[in-house]
DNA sequence: AGCACTAATGACTCGCAAGTCAGTTAGGCG
DNA sequence: CGCCTAACTGACTTGCGAGTCATTAGTGCT
């Protein structure tokens, strides 16, 4: 009876991080509306009321999650894209590798699914997601394509559409994984898909080697 | 005061159809969880309690919606796919035309978004959607690709992956429309995207013309 | 040790939406 | 014309989850 453990400890510094991590997991699993603050609190080892010491509302908590958990990885990939001076087909390979290794394996998939599903009911979520994640990525990629067109490496055409063509199969297979694999469908092998997709893009996007 | 209109009419025959149509609209707008039966009832010109004369639960109502509103259009496209004996690139053109004209303009986009977003919380929805819509479409398309490979029209590779590559940009641009256009982003022009994507596929999927 | 400060709690309120039920009314039938 | 029935309603119950607040208990300081 003596030497009992304390019910809780003061951890002002560490709390926000811990809470954000727990929230990330629950948001990705349940979606925004269905995520219970009670459950987030429990996983963070804290009471629900404690969440409100650090975050004003559920939406503020989500914003924090995006900023601390998703944005850094995305910024890294984006920096890699923009710094690249490689020939276009080598760039594509690097990009596909980065996608399969980082962006799509981590939490981004679950969050992306969530944003898609609930954008109508929570437009602020969609805005935040566009501003912080999708918009920057898309315009970086569009820029690379345009540059490659200027160098004569890529056929003429709308570079924004090319960007979508490049990314879409990855995105779809991640949504597939998040949506249909849990009910028993076969997943797609991202490695194999990447290889085949790169081959297609090489034949379909690039000018014939002279 | 005399000659007052009746508060309601008995319409046993017509009701289910009317309710399903109203439900389709509300589900697509709000998502499954956030769709209020009250609102569906109101749009159908009926009280909430009346819904329960025709459907046991919210989920049963959703199942009915999929069966009556979405499945027929999908079945039509699928039939078209399977009946086709055209050369592969002409088939692609026909398929892209059918997608832009029917499948993606109708309610399927909104419902697809909904299923993606809420599959974790309502796995039965995901199952139903796979069984009735996505599964048949995907395997039909995979079949066509495999047949074209056998005829030497399409390069070797996993036909299921080719199917995803074909469909993904359309799917992504529809999700874009449903998710980000309402918060102010530019939509993609499906016609233009289809044209460019077909060109890419022609260069990337098909064997060189001999 | 004792005090002051604040991180943290648990039990609350409040609002909302699915599902229920006793009663009301349209309209077909004798 | 009036009556019977089942299609339909409005007011209800129930459950759940976001957000609040008075109270408790770790921690740092003297």
Short mmCIF file of C-alpha atoms (C1' of nucleotides) in Angstrom, two decimals:
data_model
loop_
_atom_site.label_atom_id
_atom_site.label_comp_id
_atom_site.label_asym_id
_atom_site.label_seq_id
_atom_site.Cartn_x
_atom_site.Cartn_y
_atom_site.Cartn_z
CA UNK A 1 0.00 0.00 0.00
CA UNK A 2 2.81 2.35 0.79
CA UNK A 3 5.03 3.49 -2.02
CA UNK A 4 1.98 3.83 -4.28
CA UNK A 5 2.56 5.25 -7.70
CA UNK A 6 1.24 8.72 -8.28
CA UNK A 7 -1.95 8.97 -10.29
CA UNK A 8 -0.22 11.21 -12.77
CA UNK A 9 2.88 13.30 -13.26
CA UNK A 10 3.36 16.85 -14.35
CA UNK A 11 4.80 16.81 -17.80
CA UNK A 12 4.08 20.17 -19.23
CA UNK A 13 6.87 19.99 -21.79
CA UNK A 14 6.25 16.53 -23.18
CA UNK A 15 2.45 16.54 -23.25
CA UNK A 16 1.65 18.31 -26.51
CA UNK A 17 3.87 15.96 -28.48
CA UNK A 18 2.41 12.88 -26.80
CA UNK A 19 -1.11 14.07 -27.38
CA UNK A 20 -0.43 14.91 -31.00
CA UNK A 21 0.94 11.43 -31.61
CA UNK A 22 -2.05 9.74 -30.04
CA UNK A 23 -4.38 12.02 -31.99
CA UNK A 24 -2.64 11.18 -35.24
CA UNK A 25 -3.28 7.50 -34.74
CA UNK A 26 -6.91 7.93 -33.79
CA UNK A 27 -7.70 10.41 -36.57
CA UNK A 28 -6.18 8.09 -39.14
CA UNK A 29 -8.11 5.10 -37.83
CA UNK A 30 -11.50 6.64 -37.25
CA UNK A 31 -11.70 9.82 -39.28
CA UNK A 32 -12.21 13.26 -37.88
CA UNK A 33 -15.82 13.24 -36.77
CA UNK A 34 -15.69 9.71 -35.35
CA UNK A 35 -12.44 10.24 -33.47
CA UNK A 36 -13.31 10.46 -29.79
CA UNK A 37 -11.31 12.85 -27.67
CA UNK A 38 -11.83 10.38 -24.87
CA UNK A 39 -9.90 7.76 -26.82
CA UNK A 40 -7.13 10.14 -27.81
CA UNK A 41 -6.75 11.11 -24.19
CA UNK A 42 -6.65 7.50 -23.07
CA UNK A 43 -3.91 6.61 -25.55
CA UNK A 44 -1.91 9.63 -24.50
CA UNK A 45 -2.26 8.45 -20.91
CA UNK A 46 -4.18 11.51 -19.85
CA UNK A 47 -7.72 12.62 -19.11
CA UNK A 48 -9.93 14.25 -21.70
CA UNK A 49 -9.98 17.52 -19.81
CA UNK A 50 -6.20 17.69 -20.00
CA UNK A 51 -6.41 17.96 -23.78
CA UNK A 52 -8.10 21.29 -23.31
CA UNK A 53 -5.11 22.62 -21.40
CA UNK A 54 -3.13 22.40 -24.62
CA UNK A 55 -5.67 22.68 -27.44
CA UNK A 56 -8.74 24.85 -27.69
CA UNK A 57 -10.84 22.58 -29.87
CA UNK A 58 -10.77 19.31 -31.76
CA UNK A 59 -9.92 21.17 -34.94
CA UNK A 60 -6.99 22.97 -33.36
CA UNK A 61 -5.69 19.60 -32.30
CA UNK A 62 -5.96 18.33 -35.84
CA UNK A 63 -4.10 21.34 -37.16
CA UNK A 64 -1.29 20.63 -34.74
CA UNK A 65 -1.16 17.02 -35.85
CA UNK A 66 -0.78 18.03 -39.47
CA UNK A 67 1.92 20.50 -38.64
CA UNK A 68 4.03 18.30 -36.40
CA UNK A 69 3.50 14.83 -37.82
CA UNK A 70 2.88 15.13 -41.53
CA UNK A 71 4.32 18.41 -42.76
CA UNK A 72 8.01 17.77 -41.99
CA UNK A 73 8.17 14.60 -44.09
CA UNK A 74 6.38 16.35 -46.90
CA UNK A 75 8.71 19.33 -46.73
CA UNK A 76 11.67 17.02 -47.03
CA UNK A 77 10.32 15.33 -50.15
CA UNK A 78 9.44 18.68 -51.59
CA UNK A 79 12.91 20.05 -50.98
CA UNK A 80 14.34 17.02 -52.70
CA UNK A 81 12.11 17.64 -55.69
CA UNK A 82 13.02 21.25 -56.06
CA UNK A 83 16.75 20.81 -55.55
CA UNK A 84 16.98 18.08 -58.15
CA UNK A 85 18.93 18.83 -61.30
CA UNK A 86 18.84 15.26 -62.53
CA UNK A 87 17.65 14.19 -65.95
CA UNK A 88 13.92 13.68 -65.83
CA UNK A 89 13.79 9.91 -65.86
CA UNK A 90 16.28 9.67 -63.03
CA UNK A 91 14.29 12.24 -61.16
CA UNK A 92 11.18 10.12 -61.58
CA UNK A 93 12.93 7.13 -60.14
CA UNK A 94 14.12 9.11 -57.15
CA UNK A 95 10.68 10.57 -56.64
CA UNK A 96 8.94 7.21 -56.81
CA UNK A 97 11.44 5.82 -54.36
CA UNK A 98 10.82 8.66 -51.93
CA UNK A 99 7.07 8.21 -52.21
CA UNK A 100 7.10 4.48 -51.56
CA UNK A 101 9.63 4.80 -48.76
CA UNK A 102 8.34 7.78 -46.82
CA UNK A 103 5.24 9.65 -47.75
CA UNK A 104 2.97 6.72 -48.39
CA UNK A 105 4.11 4.35 -45.70
CA UNK A 106 3.72 6.83 -42.89
CA UNK A 107 0.59 8.42 -41.52
CA UNK A 108 -0.11 10.55 -44.57
CA UNK A 109 -2.24 7.85 -46.18
CA UNK A 110 -4.67 7.58 -43.31
CA UNK A 111 -4.93 11.31 -42.93
CA UNK A 112 -5.43 11.82 -46.66
CA UNK A 113 -8.30 9.37 -46.60
CA UNK A 114 -9.77 11.23 -43.67
CA UNK A 115 -9.55 14.60 -45.35
CA UNK A 116 -11.17 13.28 -48.51
CA UNK A 117 -14.03 11.77 -46.59
CA UNK A 118 -14.86 14.71 -44.40
CA UNK A 119 -14.01 17.74 -46.47
CA UNK A 120 -17.63 18.65 -47.00
CA UNK A 121 -18.45 18.70 -43.32
CA UNK A 122 -15.18 20.30 -42.23
CA UNK A 123 -13.94 22.56 -45.03
CA UNK A 124 -11.23 24.00 -42.79
CA UNK A 125 -9.60 20.57 -42.79
CA UNK A 126 -9.52 20.53 -46.56
CA UNK A 127 -8.09 24.05 -46.68
CA UNK A 128 -5.36 23.22 -44.21
CA UNK A 129 -4.48 20.08 -46.10
CA UNK A 130 -4.30 21.87 -49.43
CA UNK A 131 -2.28 24.75 -48.04
CA UNK A 132 0.24 22.69 -46.12
CA UNK A 133 0.54 19.47 -48.06
CA UNK A 134 -1.13 18.96 -51.39
CA UNK A 135 -0.72 22.40 -52.87
CA UNK A 136 3.05 22.66 -52.31
CA UNK A 137 3.65 19.12 -53.50
CA UNK A 138 1.60 19.54 -56.62
CA UNK A 139 3.15 22.83 -57.63
CA UNK A 140 6.67 21.56 -56.96
CA UNK A 141 6.04 18.58 -59.17
CA UNK A 142 4.37 20.71 -61.83
CA UNK A 143 7.43 22.93 -61.80
CA UNK A 144 9.81 20.05 -62.38
CA UNK A 145 7.71 18.81 -65.27
CA UNK A 146 7.62 22.26 -66.84
CA UNK A 147 11.38 22.56 -66.50
CA UNK A 148 11.84 19.19 -68.15
CA UNK A 149 9.57 20.28 -70.98
CA UNK A 150 11.70 23.39 -71.47
CA UNK A 151 14.75 21.18 -71.76
CA UNK A 152 12.96 19.04 -74.32
CA UNK A 153 12.87 15.97 -72.11
CA UNK A 154 9.09 15.76 -71.77
CA UNK A 155 6.45 16.04 -74.43
CA UNK A 156 4.28 19.11 -74.64
CA UNK A 157 1.06 19.11 -72.68
CA UNK A 158 -0.36 20.57 -69.49
CA UNK A 159 2.33 20.01 -66.81
CA UNK A 160 -0.28 20.01 -64.05
CA UNK A 161 -2.03 17.11 -65.74
CA UNK A 162 1.27 15.29 -66.11
CA UNK A 163 1.86 15.77 -62.40
CA UNK A 164 -1.46 14.13 -61.67
CA UNK A 165 -0.71 11.27 -64.01
CA UNK A 166 2.56 10.67 -62.22
CA UNK A 167 1.11 10.66 -58.73
CA UNK A 168 -2.35 9.19 -59.25
CA UNK A 169 -1.55 5.46 -59.25
CA UNK A 170 0.39 5.80 -56.01
CA UNK A 171 -2.40 7.72 -54.43
CA UNK A 172 -5.03 5.27 -55.58
CA UNK A 173 -3.15 2.27 -54.31
CA UNK A 174 -2.72 3.90 -50.93
CA UNK A 175 -6.43 4.70 -50.76
CA UNK A 176 -7.07 1.11 -51.79
CA UNK A 177 -4.91 -0.10 -48.94
CA UNK A 178 -6.66 2.13 -46.44
CA UNK A 179 -10.16 1.44 -47.67
CA UNK A 180 -10.48 -2.05 -49.09
CA UNK A 181 -7.65 -4.09 -47.67
CA UNK A 182 -9.23 -3.99 -44.19
CA UNK A 183 -12.29 -5.73 -45.64
CA UNK A 184 -10.26 -8.46 -47.26
CA UNK A 185 -9.16 -7.25 -50.68
CA UNK A 186 -5.68 -7.85 -52.01
CA UNK A 187 -3.31 -4.92 -51.56
CA UNK A 188 -1.13 -3.61 -54.36
CA UNK A 189 2.60 -4.13 -54.10
CA UNK A 190 3.92 -0.57 -54.12
CA UNK A 191 7.37 -1.63 -55.31
CA UNK A 192 6.05 -3.52 -58.30
CA UNK A 193 3.55 -0.81 -59.10
CA UNK A 194 6.29 1.80 -58.98
CA UNK A 195 8.48 -0.15 -61.37
CA UNK A 196 5.72 -0.72 -63.89
CA UNK A 197 4.45 2.81 -63.62
CA UNK A 198 7.91 4.25 -64.22
CA UNK A 199 8.23 2.15 -67.35
CA UNK A 200 4.89 3.44 -68.59
CA UNK A 201 5.81 7.02 -67.87
CA UNK A 202 9.12 6.62 -69.65
CA UNK A 203 7.33 5.46 -72.75
CA UNK A 204 4.39 7.82 -72.46
CA UNK A 205 5.75 11.10 -71.21
CA UNK A 206 9.25 11.42 -72.50
CA UNK A 207 10.40 12.38 -75.94
CA UNK A 208 11.93 9.55 -77.86
CA UNK A 209 15.61 9.34 -77.19
CA UNK A 210 17.15 11.00 -80.19
CA UNK B 1 -60.04 27.66 -45.43
CA UNK B 2 -62.25 25.12 -47.10
CA UNK B 3 -60.75 23.02 -49.83
CA UNK B 4 -57.61 22.59 -47.76
CA UNK B 5 -54.93 20.37 -49.15
CA UNK B 6 -54.30 17.11 -47.34
CA UNK B 7 -51.33 17.00 -45.07
CA UNK B 8 -49.96 14.01 -46.90
CA UNK B 9 -50.95 11.37 -49.42
CA UNK B 10 -50.70 7.62 -49.38
CA UNK B 11 -48.08 6.64 -51.90
CA UNK B 12 -46.97 3.22 -50.95
CA UNK B 13 -45.69 2.38 -54.41
CA UNK B 14 -43.68 5.52 -55.12
CA UNK B 15 -42.15 6.12 -51.70
CA UNK B 16 -39.11 3.85 -51.68
CA UNK B 17 -37.85 5.31 -54.93
CA UNK B 18 -38.40 8.89 -53.75
CA UNK B 19 -36.67 8.21 -50.47
CA UNK B 20 -33.72 6.52 -52.15
CA UNK B 21 -33.22 9.51 -54.42
CA UNK B 22 -33.28 11.96 -51.54
CA UNK B 23 -30.92 9.73 -49.58
CA UNK B 24 -28.49 9.55 -52.48
CA UNK B 25 -28.20 13.32 -52.57
CA UNK B 26 -27.74 13.69 -48.84
CA UNK B 27 -25.25 10.83 -48.50
CA UNK B 28 -23.14 12.27 -51.31
CA UNK B 29 -23.18 15.74 -49.79
CA UNK B 30 -22.62 14.92 -46.15
CA UNK B 31 -21.14 11.47 -45.93
CA UNK B 32 -22.72 8.52 -44.21
CA UNK B 33 -22.35 9.36 -40.54
CA UNK B 34 -23.18 13.04 -40.98
CA UNK B 35 -26.22 12.44 -43.16
CA UNK B 36 -29.30 13.18 -41.07
CA UNK B 37 -32.33 11.01 -41.59
CA UNK B 38 -34.35 14.08 -40.72
CA UNK B 39 -32.94 15.85 -43.77
CA UNK B 40 -33.42 12.89 -46.07
CA UNK B 41 -37.02 12.68 -44.93
CA UNK B 42 -37.58 16.36 -45.48
CA UNK B 43 -36.25 16.24 -49.04
CA UNK B 44 -38.39 13.23 -49.78
CA UNK B 45 -41.41 15.18 -48.50
CA UNK B 46 -42.05 12.78 -45.67
CA UNK B 47 -41.51 12.46 -41.94
CA UNK B 48 -38.52 10.71 -40.46
CA UNK B 49 -40.68 7.99 -38.98
CA UNK B 50 -41.97 7.16 -42.45
CA UNK B 51 -38.48 6.12 -43.50
CA UNK B 52 -38.70 3.29 -41.03
CA UNK B 53 -41.79 1.93 -42.77
CA UNK B 54 -39.58 1.12 -45.74
CA UNK B 55 -36.07 0.66 -44.34
CA UNK B 56 -34.97 -0.96 -41.13
CA UNK B 57 -31.85 1.09 -40.51
CA UNK B 58 -29.69 3.81 -41.99
CA UNK B 59 -27.38 1.20 -43.45
CA UNK B 60 -30.18 -0.69 -45.15
CA UNK B 61 -31.18 2.59 -46.73
CA UNK B 62 -27.66 3.08 -48.01
CA UNK B 63 -27.57 -0.40 -49.49
CA UNK B 64 -30.77 0.35 -51.36
CA UNK B 65 -29.29 3.57 -52.69
CA UNK B 66 -26.26 1.78 -54.08
CA UNK B 67 -28.40 -0.87 -55.68
CA UNK B 68 -30.95 1.40 -57.32
CA UNK B 69 -28.98 4.54 -58.10
CA UNK B 70 -25.38 3.59 -58.77
CA UNK B 71 -25.23 -0.04 -59.80
CA UNK B 72 -27.24 0.19 -63.05
CA UNK B 73 -24.97 2.80 -64.61
CA UNK B 74 -21.93 0.81 -63.59
CA UNK B 75 -23.37 -2.39 -65.00
CA UNK B 76 -23.92 -0.64 -68.30
CA UNK B 77 -20.31 0.54 -68.54
CA UNK B 78 -19.11 -2.87 -67.52
CA UNK B 79 -21.18 -4.56 -70.18
CA UNK B 80 -19.73 -2.21 -72.72
CA UNK B 81 -16.23 -3.11 -71.61
CA UNK B 82 -16.74 -6.82 -71.81
CA UNK B 83 -18.56 -6.81 -75.13
CA UNK B 84 -15.88 -4.75 -76.81
CA UNK B 85 -13.85 -6.41 -79.54
CA UNK B 86 -12.18 -3.21 -80.63
CA UNK B 87 -8.44 -2.74 -80.97
CA UNK B 88 -7.05 -1.68 -77.62
CA UNK B 89 -6.45 1.97 -78.30
CA UNK B 90 -9.92 2.45 -79.67
CA UNK B 91 -11.27 0.64 -76.65
CA UNK B 92 -9.39 3.05 -74.40
CA UNK B 93 -10.94 5.99 -76.17
CA UNK B 94 -14.42 4.55 -75.78
CA UNK B 95 -13.78 3.74 -72.15
CA UNK B 96 -12.48 7.20 -71.33
CA UNK B 97 -15.48 8.71 -73.07
CA UNK B 98 -17.87 6.55 -71.06
CA UNK B 99 -16.13 7.49 -67.82
CA UNK B 100 -16.20 11.21 -68.42
CA UNK B 101 -19.75 11.14 -69.70
CA UNK B 102 -21.46 8.83 -67.23
CA UNK B 103 -19.72 7.30 -64.32
CA UNK B 104 -17.87 10.32 -63.08
CA UNK B 105 -20.44 13.00 -63.69
CA UNK B 106 -23.21 11.24 -61.83
CA UNK B 107 -23.52 10.45 -58.17
CA UNK B 108 -20.76 7.86 -58.14
CA UNK B 109 -18.09 10.45 -57.34
CA UNK B 110 -19.76 11.67 -54.19
CA UNK B 111 -20.54 8.18 -53.01
CA UNK B 112 -17.04 6.97 -53.73
CA UNK B 113 -15.63 9.77 -51.64
CA UNK B 114 -18.02 8.83 -48.87
CA UNK B 115 -17.06 5.17 -48.91
CA UNK B 116 -13.37 6.01 -48.81
CA UNK B 117 -13.81 8.30 -45.86
CA UNK B 118 -15.96 6.05 -43.71
CA UNK B 119 -14.81 2.57 -44.53
CA UNK B 120 -13.09 2.11 -41.20
CA UNK B 121 -16.16 2.99 -39.20
CA UNK B 122 -18.62 1.19 -41.46
CA UNK B 123 -16.84 -1.77 -43.05
CA UNK B 124 -20.12 -3.10 -44.45
CA UNK B 125 -20.23 -0.04 -46.69
CA UNK B 126 -16.80 -0.81 -48.07
CA UNK B 127 -17.73 -4.44 -48.66
CA UNK B 128 -20.92 -3.53 -50.47
CA UNK B 129 -19.07 -1.02 -52.62
CA UNK B 130 -16.35 -3.49 -53.54
CA UNK B 131 -18.79 -6.28 -54.30
CA UNK B 132 -21.21 -4.26 -56.37
CA UNK B 133 -19.09 -1.59 -57.99
CA UNK B 134 -15.34 -1.55 -57.73
CA UNK B 135 -14.62 -5.26 -57.90
CA UNK B 136 -16.60 -5.95 -61.08
CA UNK B 137 -15.24 -2.85 -62.79
CA UNK B 138 -11.65 -3.62 -61.94
CA UNK B 139 -11.79 -7.23 -62.99
CA UNK B 140 -13.56 -6.37 -66.23
CA UNK B 141 -10.86 -3.86 -67.07
CA UNK B 142 -8.11 -6.24 -66.03
CA UNK B 143 -9.62 -8.84 -68.33
CA UNK B 144 -9.58 -6.50 -71.31
CA UNK B 145 -5.96 -5.61 -70.68
CA UNK B 146 -4.98 -9.26 -70.40
CA UNK B 147 -6.76 -10.03 -73.67
CA UNK B 148 -4.94 -7.18 -75.36
CA UNK B 149 -1.66 -8.50 -74.04
CA UNK B 150 -2.46 -11.91 -75.47
CA UNK B 151 -3.03 -10.29 -78.85
CA UNK B 152 0.32 -8.52 -78.55
CA UNK B 153 -1.22 -5.06 -78.36
CA UNK B 154 -0.08 -4.27 -74.83
CA UNK B 155 3.31 -4.70 -73.26
CA UNK B 156 3.88 -7.40 -70.71
CA UNK B 157 3.30 -6.52 -67.08
CA UNK B 158 0.69 -7.04 -64.38
CA UNK B 159 -2.67 -6.32 -66.02
CA UNK B 160 -4.22 -5.36 -62.69
CA UNK B 161 -1.59 -2.66 -62.30
CA UNK B 162 -2.23 -1.47 -65.85
CA UNK B 163 -5.92 -1.23 -64.98
CA UNK B 164 -5.09 0.99 -62.03
CA UNK B 165 -2.83 3.16 -64.15
CA UNK B 166 -5.62 3.63 -66.65
CA UNK B 167 -8.27 4.59 -64.14
CA UNK B 168 -6.26 6.40 -61.46
CA UNK B 169 -6.02 9.90 -62.99
CA UNK B 170 -9.76 9.97 -63.58
CA UNK B 171 -10.43 8.85 -60.07
CA UNK B 172 -8.03 11.36 -58.59
CA UNK B 173 -9.47 14.26 -60.51
CA UNK B 174 -12.96 13.34 -59.39
CA UNK B 175 -11.82 13.13 -55.78
CA UNK B 176 -10.12 16.48 -56.32
CA UNK B 177 -13.35 17.95 -57.56
CA UNK B 178 -15.31 16.57 -54.62
CA UNK B 179 -12.75 17.49 -52.00
CA UNK B 180 -10.81 20.61 -52.94
CA UNK B 181 -12.89 22.48 -55.49
CA UNK B 182 -15.47 23.37 -52.81
CA UNK B 183 -12.72 25.16 -50.89
CA UNK B 184 -11.62 27.17 -53.88
CA UNK B 185 -9.10 25.09 -55.81
CA UNK B 186 -9.11 24.89 -59.59
CA UNK B 187 -10.86 21.82 -60.95
CA UNK B 188 -9.33 19.63 -63.65
CA UNK B 189 -10.90 19.66 -67.07
CA UNK B 190 -11.90 16.03 -67.50
CA UNK B 191 -11.97 16.30 -71.29
CA UNK B 192 -8.46 17.69 -71.52
CA UNK B 193 -7.17 15.26 -68.94
CA UNK B 194 -8.71 12.36 -70.83
CA UNK B 195 -7.06 13.42 -74.09
CA UNK B 196 -3.63 13.82 -72.56
CA UNK B 197 -3.91 10.66 -70.54
CA UNK B 198 -4.88 8.64 -73.60
CA UNK B 199 -1.84 9.96 -75.43
CA UNK B 200 0.38 8.94 -72.53
CA UNK B 201 -1.14 5.49 -72.36
CA UNK B 202 -0.72 5.02 -76.08
CA UNK B 203 2.99 5.74 -75.75
CA UNK B 204 3.48 3.96 -72.47
CA UNK B 205 1.33 0.86 -72.58
CA UNK B 206 1.15 -0.23 -76.15
CA UNK B 207 3.72 -2.04 -78.19
CA UNK B 208 5.31 0.09 -80.87
CA UNK B 209 3.33 -0.05 -84.07
CA UNK B 210 5.25 -2.46 -86.22
"C1'" DA C 1 8.11 20.45 6.81
"C1'" DG C 2 4.94 23.56 4.93
"C1'" DC C 3 3.22 26.67 1.30
"C1'" DA C 4 1.86 28.26 -3.13
"C1'" DC C 5 1.12 27.23 -7.76
"C1'" DT C 6 -0.69 24.91 -11.47
"C1'" DA C 7 -1.09 20.38 -14.13
"C1'" DA C 8 -4.43 17.32 -14.11
"C1'" DT C 9 -8.83 15.14 -13.00
"C1'" DG C 10 -13.84 13.32 -12.77
"C1'" DA C 11 -18.21 14.39 -12.80
"C1'" DC C 12 -20.99 17.46 -14.90
"C1'" DT C 13 -23.96 20.05 -18.86
"C1'" DC C 14 -25.63 20.48 -23.30
"C1'" DG C 15 -26.95 19.44 -27.88
"C1'" DC C 16 -27.79 16.41 -31.43
"C1'" DA C 17 -29.41 12.47 -34.10
"C1'" DA C 18 -31.04 7.42 -34.44
"C1'" DG C 19 -34.71 4.91 -33.55
"C1'" DT C 20 -39.75 4.17 -31.26
"C1'" DC C 21 -44.67 4.50 -30.46
"C1'" DA C 22 -49.30 5.96 -29.55
"C1'" DG C 23 -52.27 8.42 -32.05
"C1'" DT C 24 -54.16 10.70 -36.52
"C1'" DT C 25 -55.84 10.87 -41.28
"C1'" DA C 26 -56.28 9.54 -46.25
"C1'" DG C 27 -58.94 6.91 -49.06
"C1'" DG C 28 -60.81 2.39 -50.67
"C1'" DC C 29 -64.89 -0.50 -49.80
"C1'" DG C 30 -69.46 -1.95 -48.39
"C1'" DC D 1 -72.42 8.01 -46.44
"C1'" DG D 2 -69.62 6.37 -42.92
"C1'" DC D 3 -66.27 2.86 -41.45
"C1'" DC D 4 -61.97 0.29 -41.35
"C1'" DT D 5 -57.28 -0.09 -42.15
"C1'" DA D 6 -52.74 0.93 -42.94
"C1'" DA D 7 -49.81 4.91 -44.40
"C1'" DC D 8 -48.17 8.48 -42.00
"C1'" DT D 9 -46.99 11.77 -38.23
"C1'" DG D 10 -45.07 14.37 -33.98
"C1'" DA D 11 -43.49 13.99 -29.78
"C1'" DC D 12 -40.84 11.02 -27.26
"C1'" DT D 13 -36.67 8.16 -25.39
"C1'" DT D 14 -32.00 6.92 -25.52
"C1'" DG D 15 -27.17 7.18 -26.13
"C1'" DC D 16 -23.20 9.46 -27.15
"C1'" DG D 17 -19.54 12.84 -27.45
"C1'" DA D 18 -17.68 17.83 -27.26
"C1'" DG D 19 -16.66 21.02 -24.13
"C1'" DT D 20 -16.70 22.97 -18.88
"C1'" DC D 21 -15.61 23.57 -14.02
"C1'" DA D 22 -14.99 22.92 -9.18
"C1'" DT D 23 -11.73 20.18 -6.90
"C1'" DT D 24 -7.42 17.42 -6.09
"C1'" DA D 25 -2.67 16.39 -6.04
"C1'" DG D 26 2.17 16.54 -7.79
"C1'" DT D 27 6.33 19.85 -7.62
"C1'" DG D 28 9.47 23.60 -6.67
"C1'" DC D 29 10.68 26.96 -3.21
"C1'" DT D 30 11.66 28.59 1.38
#
